[in-house]
Coordinates of C-alpha atoms (C1' of nucleotides) in Angstrom, one line a residue:
Chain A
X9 CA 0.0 0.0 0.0
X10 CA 1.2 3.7 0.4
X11 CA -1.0 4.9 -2.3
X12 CA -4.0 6.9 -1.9
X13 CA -7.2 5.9 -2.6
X14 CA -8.5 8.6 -4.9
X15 CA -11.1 6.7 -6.7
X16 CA -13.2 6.6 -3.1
X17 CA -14.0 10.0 -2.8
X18 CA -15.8 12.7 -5.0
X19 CA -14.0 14.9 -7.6
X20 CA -14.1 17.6 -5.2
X21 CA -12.9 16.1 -2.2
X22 CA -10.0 14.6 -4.6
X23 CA -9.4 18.3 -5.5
X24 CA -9.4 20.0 -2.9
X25 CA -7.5 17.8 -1.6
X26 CA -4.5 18.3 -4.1
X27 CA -5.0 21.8 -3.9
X28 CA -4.3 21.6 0.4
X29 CA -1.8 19.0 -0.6
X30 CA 0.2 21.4 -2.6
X31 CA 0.1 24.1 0.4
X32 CA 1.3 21.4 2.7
X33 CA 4.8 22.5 3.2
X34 CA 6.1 25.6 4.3
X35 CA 8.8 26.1 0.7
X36 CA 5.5 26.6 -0.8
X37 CA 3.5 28.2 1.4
X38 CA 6.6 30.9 1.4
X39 CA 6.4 30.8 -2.4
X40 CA 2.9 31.8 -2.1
X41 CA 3.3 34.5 0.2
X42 CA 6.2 36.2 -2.2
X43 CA 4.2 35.7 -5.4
X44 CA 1.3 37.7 -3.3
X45 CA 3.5 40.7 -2.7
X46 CA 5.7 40.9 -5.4
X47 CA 5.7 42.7 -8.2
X48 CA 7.8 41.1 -11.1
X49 CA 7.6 37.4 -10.3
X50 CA 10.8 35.7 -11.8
X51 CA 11.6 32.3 -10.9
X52 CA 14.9 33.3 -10.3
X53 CA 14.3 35.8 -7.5
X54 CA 11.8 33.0 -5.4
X55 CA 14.9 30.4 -5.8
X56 CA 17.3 33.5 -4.8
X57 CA 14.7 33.9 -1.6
X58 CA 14.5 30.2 -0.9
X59 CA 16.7 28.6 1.5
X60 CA 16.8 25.7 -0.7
X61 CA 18.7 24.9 -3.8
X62 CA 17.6 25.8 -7.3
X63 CA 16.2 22.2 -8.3
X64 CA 14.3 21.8 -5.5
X65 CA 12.9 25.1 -5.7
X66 CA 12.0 24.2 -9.5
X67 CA 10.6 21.2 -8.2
X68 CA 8.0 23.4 -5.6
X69 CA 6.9 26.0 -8.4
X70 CA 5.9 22.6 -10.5
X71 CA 4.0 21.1 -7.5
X72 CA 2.1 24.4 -7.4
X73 CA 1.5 24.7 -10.7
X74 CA 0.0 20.9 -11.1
X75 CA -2.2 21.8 -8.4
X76 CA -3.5 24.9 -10.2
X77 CA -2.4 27.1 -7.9
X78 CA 0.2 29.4 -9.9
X79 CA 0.8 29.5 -13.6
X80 CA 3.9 30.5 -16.1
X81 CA 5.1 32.6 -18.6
X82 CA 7.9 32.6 -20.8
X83 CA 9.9 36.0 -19.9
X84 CA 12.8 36.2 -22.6
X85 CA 15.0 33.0 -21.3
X86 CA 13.2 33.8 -17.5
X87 CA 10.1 32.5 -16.5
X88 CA 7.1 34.6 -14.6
X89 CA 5.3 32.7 -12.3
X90 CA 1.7 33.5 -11.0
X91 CA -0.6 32.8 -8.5
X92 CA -3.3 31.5 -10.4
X93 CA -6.4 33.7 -8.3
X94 CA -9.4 31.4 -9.3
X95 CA -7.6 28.3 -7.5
X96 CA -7.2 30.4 -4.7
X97 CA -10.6 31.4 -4.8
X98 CA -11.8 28.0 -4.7
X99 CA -10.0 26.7 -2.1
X100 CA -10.7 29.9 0.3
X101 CA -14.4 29.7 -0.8
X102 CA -14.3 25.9 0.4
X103 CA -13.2 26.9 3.8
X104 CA -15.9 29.4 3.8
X105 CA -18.5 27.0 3.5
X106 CA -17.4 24.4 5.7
X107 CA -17.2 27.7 8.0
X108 CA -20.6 28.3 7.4
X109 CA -22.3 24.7 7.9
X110 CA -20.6 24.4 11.2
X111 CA -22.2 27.9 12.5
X112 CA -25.7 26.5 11.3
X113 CA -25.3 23.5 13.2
X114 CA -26.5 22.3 16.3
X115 CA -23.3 22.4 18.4
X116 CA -24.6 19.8 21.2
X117 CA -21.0 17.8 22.2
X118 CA -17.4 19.4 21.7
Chain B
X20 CA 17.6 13.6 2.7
X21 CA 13.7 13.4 2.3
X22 CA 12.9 15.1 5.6
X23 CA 11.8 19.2 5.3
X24 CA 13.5 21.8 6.1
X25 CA 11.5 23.4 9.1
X26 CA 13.9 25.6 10.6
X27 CA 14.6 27.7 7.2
X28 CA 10.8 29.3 7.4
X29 CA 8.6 31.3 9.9
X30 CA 6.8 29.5 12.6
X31 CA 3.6 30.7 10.7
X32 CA 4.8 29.4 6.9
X33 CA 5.2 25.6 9.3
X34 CA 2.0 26.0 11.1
X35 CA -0.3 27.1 7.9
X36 CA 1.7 24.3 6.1
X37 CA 1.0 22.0 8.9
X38 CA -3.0 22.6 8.6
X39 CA -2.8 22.6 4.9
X40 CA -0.8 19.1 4.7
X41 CA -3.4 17.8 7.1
X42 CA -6.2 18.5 4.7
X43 CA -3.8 17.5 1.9
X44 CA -5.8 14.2 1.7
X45 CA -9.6 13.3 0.7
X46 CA -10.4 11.0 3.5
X47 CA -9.7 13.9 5.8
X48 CA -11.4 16.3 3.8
X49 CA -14.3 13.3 3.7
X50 CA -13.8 13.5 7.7
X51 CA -14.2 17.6 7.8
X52 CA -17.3 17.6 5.7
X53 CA -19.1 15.0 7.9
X54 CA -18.1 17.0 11.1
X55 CA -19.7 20.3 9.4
X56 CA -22.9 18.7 8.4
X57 CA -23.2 16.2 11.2
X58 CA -25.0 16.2 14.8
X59 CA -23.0 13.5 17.0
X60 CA -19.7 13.2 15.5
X61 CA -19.2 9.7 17.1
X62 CA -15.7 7.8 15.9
X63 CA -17.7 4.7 15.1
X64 CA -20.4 6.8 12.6
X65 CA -17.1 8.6 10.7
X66 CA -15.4 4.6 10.4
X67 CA -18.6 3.4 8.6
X68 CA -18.9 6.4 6.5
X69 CA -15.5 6.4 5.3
X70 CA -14.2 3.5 2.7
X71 CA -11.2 2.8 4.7
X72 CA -10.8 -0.1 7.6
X73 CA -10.7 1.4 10.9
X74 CA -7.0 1.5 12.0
X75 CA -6.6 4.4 8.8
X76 CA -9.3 5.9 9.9
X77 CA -8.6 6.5 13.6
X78 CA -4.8 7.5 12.1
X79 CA -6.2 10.3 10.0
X80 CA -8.0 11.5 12.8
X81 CA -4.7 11.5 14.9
X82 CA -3.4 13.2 12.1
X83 CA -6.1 16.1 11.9
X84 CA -6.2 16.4 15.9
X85 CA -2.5 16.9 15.7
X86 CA -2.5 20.0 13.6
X87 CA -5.8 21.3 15.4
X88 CA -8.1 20.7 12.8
X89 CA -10.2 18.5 15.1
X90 CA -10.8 17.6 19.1
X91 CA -12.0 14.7 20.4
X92 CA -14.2 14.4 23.8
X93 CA -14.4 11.4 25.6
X94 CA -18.4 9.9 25.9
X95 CA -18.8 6.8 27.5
X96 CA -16.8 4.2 25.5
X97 CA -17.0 5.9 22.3
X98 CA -15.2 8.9 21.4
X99 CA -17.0 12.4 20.0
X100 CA -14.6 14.2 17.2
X101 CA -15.8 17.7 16.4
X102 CA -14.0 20.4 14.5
X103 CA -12.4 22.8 16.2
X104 CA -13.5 26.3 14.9
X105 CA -10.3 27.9 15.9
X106 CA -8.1 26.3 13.8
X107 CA -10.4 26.0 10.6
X108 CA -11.3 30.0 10.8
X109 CA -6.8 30.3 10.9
X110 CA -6.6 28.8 7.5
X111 CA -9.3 30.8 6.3
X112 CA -8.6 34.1 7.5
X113 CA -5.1 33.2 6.0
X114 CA -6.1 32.6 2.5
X115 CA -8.4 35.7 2.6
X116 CA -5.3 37.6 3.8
X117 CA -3.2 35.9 0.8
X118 CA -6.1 37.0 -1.9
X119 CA -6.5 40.8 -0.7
X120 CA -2.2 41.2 -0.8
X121 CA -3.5 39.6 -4.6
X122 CA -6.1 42.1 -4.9
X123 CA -3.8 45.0 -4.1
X124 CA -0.5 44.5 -5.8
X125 CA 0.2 45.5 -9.3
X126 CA -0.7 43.0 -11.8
X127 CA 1.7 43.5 -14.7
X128 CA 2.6 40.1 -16.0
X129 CA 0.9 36.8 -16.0
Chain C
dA8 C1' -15.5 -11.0 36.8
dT9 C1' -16.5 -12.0 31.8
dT10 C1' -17.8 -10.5 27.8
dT11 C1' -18.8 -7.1 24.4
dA12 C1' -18.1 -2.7 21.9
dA13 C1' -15.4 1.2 20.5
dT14 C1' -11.1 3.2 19.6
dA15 C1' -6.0 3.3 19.5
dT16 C1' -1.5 1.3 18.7
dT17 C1' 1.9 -1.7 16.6
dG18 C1' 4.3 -3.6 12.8
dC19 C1' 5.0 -3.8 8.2
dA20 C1' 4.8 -3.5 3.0
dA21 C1' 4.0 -0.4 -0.8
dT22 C1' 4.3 4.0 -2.4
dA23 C1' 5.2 9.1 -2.2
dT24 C1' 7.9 13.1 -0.9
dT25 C1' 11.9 15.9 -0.1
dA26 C1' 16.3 17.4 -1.3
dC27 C1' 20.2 18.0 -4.2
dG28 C1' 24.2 17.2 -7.5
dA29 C1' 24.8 16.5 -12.2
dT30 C1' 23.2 17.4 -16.4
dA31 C1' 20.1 19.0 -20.1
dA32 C1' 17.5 22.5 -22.6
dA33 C1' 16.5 27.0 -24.4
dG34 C1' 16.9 31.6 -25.0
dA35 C1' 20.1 35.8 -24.5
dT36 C1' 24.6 37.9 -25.2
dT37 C1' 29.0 38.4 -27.1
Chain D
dA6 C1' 28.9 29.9 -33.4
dA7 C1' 30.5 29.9 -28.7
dT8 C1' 29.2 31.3 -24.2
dC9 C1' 26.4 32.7 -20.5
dT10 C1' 22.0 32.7 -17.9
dT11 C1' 18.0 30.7 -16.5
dT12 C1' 15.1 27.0 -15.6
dA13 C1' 13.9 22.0 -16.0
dT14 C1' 14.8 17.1 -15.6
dC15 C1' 17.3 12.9 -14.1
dG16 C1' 19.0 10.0 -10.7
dT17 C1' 19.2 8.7 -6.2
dA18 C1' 19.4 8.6 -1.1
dA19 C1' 16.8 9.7 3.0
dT20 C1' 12.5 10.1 5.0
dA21 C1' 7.4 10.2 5.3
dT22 C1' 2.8 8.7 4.2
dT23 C1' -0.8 5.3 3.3
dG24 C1' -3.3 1.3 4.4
dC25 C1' -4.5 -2.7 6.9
dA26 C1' -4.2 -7.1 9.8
dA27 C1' -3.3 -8.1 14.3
dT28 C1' -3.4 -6.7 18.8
dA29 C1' -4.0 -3.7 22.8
dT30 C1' -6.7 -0.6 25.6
dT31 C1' -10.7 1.2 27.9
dA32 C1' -15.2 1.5 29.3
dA33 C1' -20.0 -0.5 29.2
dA34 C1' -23.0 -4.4 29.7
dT35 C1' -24.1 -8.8 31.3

DNA sequence: ATTTAATATTGCAATATTACGATAAAGATT
DNA sequence: AATCTTTATCGTAATATTGCAATATTAAAT
């Protein structure tokens, strides 16, 4: 075993899922944060802020961008990368519901 | 190597990746949807609704109690798992804060 | 005190993730 | 064209996660 099983769960669980999965480790959490504050967003400045090595770094940015959370462009021989701001929509408006149910709910235990 | 590198980020970056790695998989996303919908959040009534045999299930909840996602109160001889509010309005408000520093900056390339 | 019911822990195999050096690829510069 | 810069990929070692059978634990019920 070791592998998830994906195939159990709704499309939306599965993908929201990816999406938190993706946000699960502080690199990209701090890759996030820059890319929401910066202006010019060249790959080279997050691996230059990074206190990891430039293949792992490339590695982070690809995790991220599999889950939909940031996107790429082509810059000269740079790249650009994005947060991708419907992605993050999604998974803030998730939270936001769940949020919600659990206020409109009796609350008779915890 | 194949551990993370904790000690290079901020204790916030670790704690928001923390939450985020603990939702980073649909059973527990499964597991936070039936505790915002449902009355008695008995162990017993999350193990039947989940496809998984009970030892993974009572390990994701130890994993979601871990990064605060969840509590569990002690009734009788079965165990009451609820969410707790705290941590889930954390990783909200964070993501809100992430998409207004979005909202703000200057969007001049992707 | 035994038995039953509910949950947790242990042990282990399969798989996934993390990190990085070495190297490749692709565009810019000289 | 040769070189430099920037980013991606490959290969691989170390570690973590996933899933479950077997077993332990704890409290209720008989």
């Amino acid at each position: 075993m070791g592998a998830t099983k994906t195939d159990h769960f709704t499309d939306q669980q599965n993908n929201i899922a990816i999406i938190a999965k993706a946000l699960g480790h502080p690199a990209r959490i701090a890759i996030m944060e820059y890319l929401s504050k910066v202006d010019a967003c060249i790959c080279g400045d997050i691996v230059n802020e990074l206190p990891l090595a430039q293949p792992t770094v490339s590695q982070h940015l690809k995790e991220l961008k599999n889950a939909g959370l940031i996107k790429g462009n082509i810059e000269g021989n740079a790249i650009c990368y994005c947060i991708d701001e419907k992605t993050l929509e999604q998974i803030k408006n998730y939270f936001t519901t769940i949020s919600i149910k659990l206020e409109k709910k009796n609350k008779n235990c915890c």
